[in-house]
PDB file of C-alpha atoms and ligand atoms in Angstrom:
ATOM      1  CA  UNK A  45      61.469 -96.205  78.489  1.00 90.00           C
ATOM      2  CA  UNK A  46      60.291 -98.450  75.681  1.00 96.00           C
ATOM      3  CA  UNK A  47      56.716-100.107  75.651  1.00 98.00           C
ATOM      4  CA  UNK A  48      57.583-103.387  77.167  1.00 98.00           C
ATOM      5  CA  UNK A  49      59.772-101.582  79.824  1.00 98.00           C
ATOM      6  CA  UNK A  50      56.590 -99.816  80.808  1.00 98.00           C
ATOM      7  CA  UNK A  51      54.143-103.059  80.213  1.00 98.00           C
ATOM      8  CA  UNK A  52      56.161-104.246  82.594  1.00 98.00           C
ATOM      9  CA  UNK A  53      56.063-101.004  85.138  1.00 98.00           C
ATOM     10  CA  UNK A  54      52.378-101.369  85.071  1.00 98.00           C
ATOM     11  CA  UNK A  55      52.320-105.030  85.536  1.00 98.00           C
ATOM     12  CA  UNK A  56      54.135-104.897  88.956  1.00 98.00           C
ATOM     13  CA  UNK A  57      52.208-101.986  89.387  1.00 98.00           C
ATOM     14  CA  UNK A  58      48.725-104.194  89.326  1.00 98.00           C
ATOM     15  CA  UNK A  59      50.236-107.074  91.219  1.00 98.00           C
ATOM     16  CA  UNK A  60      51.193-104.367  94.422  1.00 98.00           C
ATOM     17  CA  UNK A  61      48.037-103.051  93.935  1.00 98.00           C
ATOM     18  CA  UNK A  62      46.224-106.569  94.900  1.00 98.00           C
ATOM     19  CA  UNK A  63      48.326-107.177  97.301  1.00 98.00           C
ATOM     20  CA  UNK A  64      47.794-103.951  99.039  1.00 98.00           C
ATOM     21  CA  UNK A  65      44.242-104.795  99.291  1.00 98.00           C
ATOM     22  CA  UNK A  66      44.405-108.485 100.026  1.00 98.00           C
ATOM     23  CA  UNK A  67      43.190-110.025  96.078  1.00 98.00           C
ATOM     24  CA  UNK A  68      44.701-112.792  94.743  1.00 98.00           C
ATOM     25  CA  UNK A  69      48.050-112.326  92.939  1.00 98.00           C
ATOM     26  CA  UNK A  70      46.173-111.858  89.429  1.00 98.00           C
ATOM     27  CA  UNK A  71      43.268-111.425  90.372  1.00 98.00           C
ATOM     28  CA  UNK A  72      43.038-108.454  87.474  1.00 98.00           C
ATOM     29  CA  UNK A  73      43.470-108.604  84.154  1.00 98.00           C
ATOM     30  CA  UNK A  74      45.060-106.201  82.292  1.00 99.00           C
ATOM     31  CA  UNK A  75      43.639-104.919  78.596  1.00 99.00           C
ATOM     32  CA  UNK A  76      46.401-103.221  76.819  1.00 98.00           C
ATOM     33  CA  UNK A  77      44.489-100.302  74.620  1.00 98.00           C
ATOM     34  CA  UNK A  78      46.404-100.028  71.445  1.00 98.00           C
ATOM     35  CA  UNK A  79      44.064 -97.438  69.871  1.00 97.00           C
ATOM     36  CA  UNK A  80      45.634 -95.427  67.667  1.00 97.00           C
ATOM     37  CA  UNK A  81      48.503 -97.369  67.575  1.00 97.00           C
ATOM     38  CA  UNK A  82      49.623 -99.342  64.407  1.00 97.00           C
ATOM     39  CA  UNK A  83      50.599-102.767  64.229  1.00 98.00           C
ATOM     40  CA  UNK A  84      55.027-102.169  64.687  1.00 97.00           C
ATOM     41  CA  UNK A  85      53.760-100.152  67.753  1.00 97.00           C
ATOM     42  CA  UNK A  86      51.869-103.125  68.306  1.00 98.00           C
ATOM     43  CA  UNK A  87      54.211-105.988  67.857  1.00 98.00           C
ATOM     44  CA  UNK A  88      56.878-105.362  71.010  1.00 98.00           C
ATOM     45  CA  UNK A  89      54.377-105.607  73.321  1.00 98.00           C
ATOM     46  CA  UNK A  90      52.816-108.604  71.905  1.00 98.00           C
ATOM     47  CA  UNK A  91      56.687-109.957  72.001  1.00 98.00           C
ATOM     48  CA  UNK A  92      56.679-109.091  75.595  1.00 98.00           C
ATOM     49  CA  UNK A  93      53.937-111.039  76.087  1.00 98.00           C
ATOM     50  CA  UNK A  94      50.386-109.263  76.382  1.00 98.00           C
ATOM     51  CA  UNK A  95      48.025-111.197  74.784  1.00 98.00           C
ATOM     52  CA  UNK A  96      45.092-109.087  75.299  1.00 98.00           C
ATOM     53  CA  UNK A  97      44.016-105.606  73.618  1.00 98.00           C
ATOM     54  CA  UNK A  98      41.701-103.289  73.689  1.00 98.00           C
ATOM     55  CA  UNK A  99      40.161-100.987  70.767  1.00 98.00           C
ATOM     56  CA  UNK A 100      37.804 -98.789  70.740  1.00 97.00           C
ATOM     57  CA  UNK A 101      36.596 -98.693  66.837  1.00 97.00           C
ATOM     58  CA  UNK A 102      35.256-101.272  65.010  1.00 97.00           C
ATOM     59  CA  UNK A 103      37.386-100.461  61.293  1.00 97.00           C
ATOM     60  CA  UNK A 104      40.247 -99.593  63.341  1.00 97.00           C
ATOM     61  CA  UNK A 105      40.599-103.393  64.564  1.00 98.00           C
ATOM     62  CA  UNK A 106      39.970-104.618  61.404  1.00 98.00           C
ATOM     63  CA  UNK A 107      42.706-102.820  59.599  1.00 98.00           C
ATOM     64  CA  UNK A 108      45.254-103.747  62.685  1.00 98.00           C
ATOM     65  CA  UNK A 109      44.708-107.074  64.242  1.00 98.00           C
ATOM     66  CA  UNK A 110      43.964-110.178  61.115  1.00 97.00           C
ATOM     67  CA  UNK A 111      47.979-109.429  60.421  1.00 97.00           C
ATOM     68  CA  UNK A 112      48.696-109.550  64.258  1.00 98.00           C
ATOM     69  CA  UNK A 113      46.726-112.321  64.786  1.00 98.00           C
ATOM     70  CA  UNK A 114      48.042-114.248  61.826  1.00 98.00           C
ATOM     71  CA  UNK A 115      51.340-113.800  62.783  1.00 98.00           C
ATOM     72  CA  UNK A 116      50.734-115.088  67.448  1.00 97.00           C
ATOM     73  CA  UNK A 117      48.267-117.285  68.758  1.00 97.00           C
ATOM     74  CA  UNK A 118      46.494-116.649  71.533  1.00 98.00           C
ATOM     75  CA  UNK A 119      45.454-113.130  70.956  1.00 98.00           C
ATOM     76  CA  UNK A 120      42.126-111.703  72.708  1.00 98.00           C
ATOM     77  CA  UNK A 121      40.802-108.242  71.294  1.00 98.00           C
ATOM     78  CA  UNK A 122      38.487-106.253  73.000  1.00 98.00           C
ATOM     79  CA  UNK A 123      35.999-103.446  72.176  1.00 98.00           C
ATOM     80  CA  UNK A 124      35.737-100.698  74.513  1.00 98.00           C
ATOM     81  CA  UNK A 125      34.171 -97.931  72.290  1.00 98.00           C
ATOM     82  CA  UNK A 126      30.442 -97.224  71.245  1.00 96.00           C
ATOM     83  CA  UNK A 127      29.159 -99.891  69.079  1.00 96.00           C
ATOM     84  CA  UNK A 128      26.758 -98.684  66.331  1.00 95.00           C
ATOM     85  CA  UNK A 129      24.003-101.669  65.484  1.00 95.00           C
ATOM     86  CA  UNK A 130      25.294-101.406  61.778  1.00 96.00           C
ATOM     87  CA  UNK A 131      28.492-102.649  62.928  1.00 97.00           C
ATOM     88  CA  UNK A 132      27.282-105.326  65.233  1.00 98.00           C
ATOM     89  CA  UNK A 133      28.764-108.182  62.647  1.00 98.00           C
ATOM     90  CA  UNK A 134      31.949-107.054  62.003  1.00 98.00           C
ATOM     91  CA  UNK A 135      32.350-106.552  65.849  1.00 98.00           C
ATOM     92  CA  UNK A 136      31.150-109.901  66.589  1.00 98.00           C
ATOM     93  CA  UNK A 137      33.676-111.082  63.843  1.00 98.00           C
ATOM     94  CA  UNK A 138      36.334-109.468  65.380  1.00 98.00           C
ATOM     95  CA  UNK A 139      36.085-109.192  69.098  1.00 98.00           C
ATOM     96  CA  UNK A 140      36.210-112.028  71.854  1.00 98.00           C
ATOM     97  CA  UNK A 141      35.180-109.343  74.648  1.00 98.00           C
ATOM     98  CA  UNK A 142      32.305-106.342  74.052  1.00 98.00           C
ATOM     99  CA  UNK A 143      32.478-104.319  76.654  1.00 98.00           C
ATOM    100  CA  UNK A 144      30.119-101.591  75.621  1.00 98.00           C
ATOM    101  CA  UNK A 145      26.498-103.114  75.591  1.00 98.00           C
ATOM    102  CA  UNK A 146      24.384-100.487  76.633  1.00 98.00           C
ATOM    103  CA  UNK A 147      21.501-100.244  74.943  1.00 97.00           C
ATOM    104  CA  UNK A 148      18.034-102.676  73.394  1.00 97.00           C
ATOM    105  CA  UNK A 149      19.056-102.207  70.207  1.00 97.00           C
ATOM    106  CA  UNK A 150      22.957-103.036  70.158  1.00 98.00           C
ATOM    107  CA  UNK A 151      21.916-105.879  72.814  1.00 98.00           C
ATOM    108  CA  UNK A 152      19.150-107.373  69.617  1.00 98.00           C
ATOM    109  CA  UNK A 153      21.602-106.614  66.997  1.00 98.00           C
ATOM    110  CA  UNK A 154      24.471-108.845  69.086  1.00 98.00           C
ATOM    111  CA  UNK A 155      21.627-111.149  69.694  1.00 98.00           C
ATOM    112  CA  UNK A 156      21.146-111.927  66.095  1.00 98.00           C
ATOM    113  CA  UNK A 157      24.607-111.689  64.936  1.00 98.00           C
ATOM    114  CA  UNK A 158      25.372-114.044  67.691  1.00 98.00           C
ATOM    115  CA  UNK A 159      23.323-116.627  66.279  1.00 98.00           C
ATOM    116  CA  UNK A 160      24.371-116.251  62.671  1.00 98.00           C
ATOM    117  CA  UNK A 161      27.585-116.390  63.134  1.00 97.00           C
ATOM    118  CA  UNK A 162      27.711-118.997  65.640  1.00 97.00           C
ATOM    119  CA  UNK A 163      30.456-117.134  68.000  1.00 97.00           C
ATOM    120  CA  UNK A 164      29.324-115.654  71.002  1.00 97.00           C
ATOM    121  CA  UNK A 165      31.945-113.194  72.401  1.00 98.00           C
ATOM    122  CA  UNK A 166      32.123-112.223  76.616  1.00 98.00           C
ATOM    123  CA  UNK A 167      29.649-109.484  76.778  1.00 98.00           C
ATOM    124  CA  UNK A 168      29.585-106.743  79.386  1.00 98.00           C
ATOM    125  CA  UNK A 169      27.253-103.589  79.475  1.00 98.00           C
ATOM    126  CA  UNK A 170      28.498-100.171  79.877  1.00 98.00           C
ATOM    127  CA  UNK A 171      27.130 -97.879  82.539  1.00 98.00           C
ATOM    128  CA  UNK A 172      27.135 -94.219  82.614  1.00 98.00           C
ATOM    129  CA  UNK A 173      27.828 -93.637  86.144  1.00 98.00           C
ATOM    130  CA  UNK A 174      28.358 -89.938  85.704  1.00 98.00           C
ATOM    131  CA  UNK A 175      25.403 -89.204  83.604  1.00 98.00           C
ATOM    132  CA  UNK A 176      27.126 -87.348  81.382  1.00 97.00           C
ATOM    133  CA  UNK A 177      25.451 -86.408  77.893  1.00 96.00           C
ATOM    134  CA  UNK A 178      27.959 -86.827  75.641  1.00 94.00           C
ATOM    135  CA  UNK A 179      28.989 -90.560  77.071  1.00 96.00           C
ATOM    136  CA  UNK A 180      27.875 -93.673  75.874  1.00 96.00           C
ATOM    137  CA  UNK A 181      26.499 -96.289  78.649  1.00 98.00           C
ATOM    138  CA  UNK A 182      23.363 -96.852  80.548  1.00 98.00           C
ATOM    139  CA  UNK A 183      21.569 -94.871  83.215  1.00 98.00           C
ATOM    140  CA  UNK A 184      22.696 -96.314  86.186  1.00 98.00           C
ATOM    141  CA  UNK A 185      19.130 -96.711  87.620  1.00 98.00           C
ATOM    142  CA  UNK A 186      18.700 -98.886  84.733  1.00 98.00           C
ATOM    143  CA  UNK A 187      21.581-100.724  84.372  1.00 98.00           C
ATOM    144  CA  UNK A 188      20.453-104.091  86.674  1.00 98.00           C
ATOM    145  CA  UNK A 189      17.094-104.036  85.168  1.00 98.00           C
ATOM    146  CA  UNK A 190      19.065-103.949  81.294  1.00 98.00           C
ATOM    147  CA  UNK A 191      21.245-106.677  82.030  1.00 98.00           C
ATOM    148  CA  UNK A 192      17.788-109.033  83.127  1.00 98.00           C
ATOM    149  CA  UNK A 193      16.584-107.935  80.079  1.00 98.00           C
ATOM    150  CA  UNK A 194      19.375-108.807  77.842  1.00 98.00           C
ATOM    151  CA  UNK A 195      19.160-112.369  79.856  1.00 97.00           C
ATOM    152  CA  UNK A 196      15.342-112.594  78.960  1.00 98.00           C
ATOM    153  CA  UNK A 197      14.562-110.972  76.253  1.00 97.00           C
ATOM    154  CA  UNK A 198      17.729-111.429  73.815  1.00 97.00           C
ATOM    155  CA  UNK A 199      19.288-114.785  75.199  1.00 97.00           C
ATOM    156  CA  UNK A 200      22.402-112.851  75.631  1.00 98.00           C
ATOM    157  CA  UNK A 201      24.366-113.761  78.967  1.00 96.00           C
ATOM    158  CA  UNK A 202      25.750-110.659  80.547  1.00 98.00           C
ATOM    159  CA  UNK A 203      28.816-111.032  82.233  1.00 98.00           C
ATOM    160  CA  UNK A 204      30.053-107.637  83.758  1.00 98.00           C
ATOM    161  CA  UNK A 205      30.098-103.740  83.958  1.00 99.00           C
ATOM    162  CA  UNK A 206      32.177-101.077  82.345  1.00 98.00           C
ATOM    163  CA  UNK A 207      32.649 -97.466  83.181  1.00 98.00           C
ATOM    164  CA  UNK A 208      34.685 -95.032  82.065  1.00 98.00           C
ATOM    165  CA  UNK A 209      34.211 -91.912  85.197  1.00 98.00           C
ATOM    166  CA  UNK A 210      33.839 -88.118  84.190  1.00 97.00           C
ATOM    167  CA  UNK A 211      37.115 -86.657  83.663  1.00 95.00           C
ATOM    168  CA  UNK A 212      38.028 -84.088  86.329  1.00 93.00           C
ATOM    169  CA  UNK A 213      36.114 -86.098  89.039  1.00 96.00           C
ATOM    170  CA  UNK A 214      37.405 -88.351  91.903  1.00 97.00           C
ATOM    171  CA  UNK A 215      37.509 -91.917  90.187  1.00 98.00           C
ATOM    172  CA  UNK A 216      36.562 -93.753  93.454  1.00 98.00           C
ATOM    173  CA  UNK A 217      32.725 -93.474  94.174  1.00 98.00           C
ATOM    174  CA  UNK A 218      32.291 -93.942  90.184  1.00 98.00           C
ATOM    175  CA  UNK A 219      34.078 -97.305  90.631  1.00 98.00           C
ATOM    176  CA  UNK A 220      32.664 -97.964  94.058  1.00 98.00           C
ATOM    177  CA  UNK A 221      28.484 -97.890  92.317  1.00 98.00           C
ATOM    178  CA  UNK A 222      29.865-100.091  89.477  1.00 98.00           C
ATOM    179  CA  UNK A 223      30.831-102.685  91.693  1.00 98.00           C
ATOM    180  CA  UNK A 224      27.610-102.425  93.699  1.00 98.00           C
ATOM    181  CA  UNK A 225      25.691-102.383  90.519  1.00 98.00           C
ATOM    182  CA  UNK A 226      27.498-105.482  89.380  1.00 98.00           C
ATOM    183  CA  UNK A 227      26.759-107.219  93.025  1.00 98.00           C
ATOM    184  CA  UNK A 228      23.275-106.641  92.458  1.00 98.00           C
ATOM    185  CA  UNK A 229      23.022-107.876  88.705  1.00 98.00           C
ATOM    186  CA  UNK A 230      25.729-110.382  89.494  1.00 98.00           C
ATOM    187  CA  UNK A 231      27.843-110.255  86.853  1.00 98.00           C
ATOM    188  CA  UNK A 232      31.284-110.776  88.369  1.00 98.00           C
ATOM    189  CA  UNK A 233      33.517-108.833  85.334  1.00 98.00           C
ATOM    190  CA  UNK A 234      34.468-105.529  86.428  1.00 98.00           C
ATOM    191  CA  UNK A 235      36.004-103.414  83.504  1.00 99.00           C
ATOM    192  CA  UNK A 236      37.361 -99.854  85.159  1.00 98.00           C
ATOM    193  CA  UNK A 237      40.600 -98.155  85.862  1.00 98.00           C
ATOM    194  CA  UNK A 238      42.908 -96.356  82.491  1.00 98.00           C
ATOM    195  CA  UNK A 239      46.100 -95.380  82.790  1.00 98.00           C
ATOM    196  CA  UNK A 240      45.436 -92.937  85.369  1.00 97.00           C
ATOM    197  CA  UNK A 241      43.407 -94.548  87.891  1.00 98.00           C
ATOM    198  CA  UNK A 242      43.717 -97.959  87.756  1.00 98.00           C
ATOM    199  CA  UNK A 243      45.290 -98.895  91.378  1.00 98.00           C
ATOM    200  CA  UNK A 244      41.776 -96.780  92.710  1.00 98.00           C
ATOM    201  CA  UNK A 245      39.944 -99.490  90.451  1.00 98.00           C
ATOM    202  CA  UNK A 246      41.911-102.350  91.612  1.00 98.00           C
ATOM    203  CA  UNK A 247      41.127-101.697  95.408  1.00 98.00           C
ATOM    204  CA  UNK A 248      37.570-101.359  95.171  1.00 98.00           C
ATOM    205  CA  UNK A 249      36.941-104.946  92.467  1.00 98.00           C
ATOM    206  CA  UNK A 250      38.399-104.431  88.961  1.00 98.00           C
ATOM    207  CA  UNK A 251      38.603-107.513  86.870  1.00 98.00           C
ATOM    208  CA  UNK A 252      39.970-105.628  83.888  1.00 98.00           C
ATOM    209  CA  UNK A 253      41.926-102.575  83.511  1.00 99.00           C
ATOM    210  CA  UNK A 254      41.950-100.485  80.300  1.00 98.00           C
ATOM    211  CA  UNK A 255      45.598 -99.065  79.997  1.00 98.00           C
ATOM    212  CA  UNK A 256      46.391 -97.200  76.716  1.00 98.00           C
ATOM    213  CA  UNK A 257      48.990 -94.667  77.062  1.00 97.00           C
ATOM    214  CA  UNK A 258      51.013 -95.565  79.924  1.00 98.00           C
ATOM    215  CA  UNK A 259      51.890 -98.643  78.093  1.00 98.00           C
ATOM    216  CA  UNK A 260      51.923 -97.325  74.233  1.00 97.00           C
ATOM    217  CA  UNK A 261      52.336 -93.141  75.161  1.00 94.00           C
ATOM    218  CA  UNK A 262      51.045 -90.679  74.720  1.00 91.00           C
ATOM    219  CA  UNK A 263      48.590 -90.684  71.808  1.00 87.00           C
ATOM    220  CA  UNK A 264      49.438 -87.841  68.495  1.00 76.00           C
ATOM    221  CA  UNK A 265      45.684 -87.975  68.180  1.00 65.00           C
ATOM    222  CA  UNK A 266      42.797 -88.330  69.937  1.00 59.00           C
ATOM    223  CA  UNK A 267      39.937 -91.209  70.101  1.00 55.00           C
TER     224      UNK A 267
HETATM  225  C1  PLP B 435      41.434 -94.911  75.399  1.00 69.16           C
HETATM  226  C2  PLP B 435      40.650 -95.690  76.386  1.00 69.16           C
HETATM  227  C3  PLP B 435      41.278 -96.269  77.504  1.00 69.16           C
HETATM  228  C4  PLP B 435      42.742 -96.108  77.807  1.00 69.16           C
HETATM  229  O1  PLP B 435      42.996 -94.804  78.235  1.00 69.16           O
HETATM  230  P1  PLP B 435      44.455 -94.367  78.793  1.00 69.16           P
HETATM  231  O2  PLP B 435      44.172 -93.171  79.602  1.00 69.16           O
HETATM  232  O3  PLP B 435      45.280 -94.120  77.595  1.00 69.16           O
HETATM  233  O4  PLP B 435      44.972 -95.497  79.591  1.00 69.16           O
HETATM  234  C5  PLP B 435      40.501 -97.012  78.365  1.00 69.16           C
HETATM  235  N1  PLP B 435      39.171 -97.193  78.149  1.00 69.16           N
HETATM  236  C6  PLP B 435      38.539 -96.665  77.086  1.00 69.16           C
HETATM  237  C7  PLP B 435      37.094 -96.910  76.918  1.00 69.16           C
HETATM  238  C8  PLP B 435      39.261 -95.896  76.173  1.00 69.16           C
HETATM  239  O5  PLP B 435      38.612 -95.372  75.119  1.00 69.16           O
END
């Protein structure tokens, strides 16, 4: 199967995923994740008619997507790796969505880069809801009281959760706190579910999936 025979796939996958739990026909968004990919990997499934991406590093998107975007309107890019505060203008630059806000000092580095550059991309914060060491996002304990902060402290308006759950582990309760946690902060963007899990996210409140390699393949390295 090519990449816009399995766009496709995962599209009618989504839609009979809403439907099985009573959403709205569209009611979730999908992010394509073309990480790692390179821009004639790219271009059929912009053809086929996804508009929206997802990367996960900063210099990777910059080498990839000004020739994409030159070339169709409409495109929306998102970050969903760890943002470094040194990189916070060049993401801001780059990026309509930030999905990976999880900390003071990304959230005041955004803040003023915001302002500078007079474009304010969709912001979400990213929550650790395994507490694993080695992954980015915030303490879930802490994640309502961040997102206030962000609101009062740095100006910046929050608009939903991210997670990424523990590999190995059951998906579903790690999708089930984010939605609670989002409730309670309410920020109504809900960014969970990859290429292996994404129905589970769609029946308990995804807005946006993150599919990378069911769409593009497997991936010769990783990221
Ligand atoms: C790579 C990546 C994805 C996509 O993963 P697949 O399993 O290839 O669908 C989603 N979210 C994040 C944060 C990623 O880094």
């Amino acid at each position: 199967m090519s990449a816009p025979d399995r766009l496709a796939e995962i599209l009618h996958r989504m839609r009979r995923a809403e439907k099985a739990v009573g959403r709205a026909e569209g009611a979730t968004t999908l992010v394509a994740v073309s990480k790692t990919f390179g821009v004639d990997d790219i271009r059929p499934v912009i053809a086929a008619g996804q508009r929206i991406f997802g990367e996960n590093r900063v210099q990777e998107a910059k080498a990839k997507w000004p020739e994409l975007r030159a070339e169709t309107a409409g495109i929306e890019l998102h970050l969903i790796g760890p943002l470094q505060s040194n990189k916070a203008r060049e993401a801001v630059e780059l990026f309509d969505v930030i999905h990976t806000v999880d900390r003071e000092k990304i959230a005041a580095a955004l803040a003023e880069e915001m302002a500078r550059l007079g474009k304010r991309p969709r912001l979400l914060v990213q929550v650790n809801t395994g507490l694993e060491d080695q992954k980015a996002g915030i303490d879930p304990r802490q994640a309502v009281g961040f997102v206030e902060r962000c609101r009062s402290v740095h100006g910046l308006a929050i608009e939903g959760l991210m997670c990424i759950p523990p590999v190995g582990e059951e998906p579903g309760p790690h999708f089930a706190l984010l939605a609670k946690l989002g409730r309670e902060a309410g920020t109504p963007m809900l960014s969970m579910g990859m290429s292996s899990d994404f129905e589970t996210a769609i029946g308990l409140g995804a807005t946006h999936v993150r599919v990378g390699s069911a769409i593009f393949g497997g991936r010769s390295y990783p990221a």
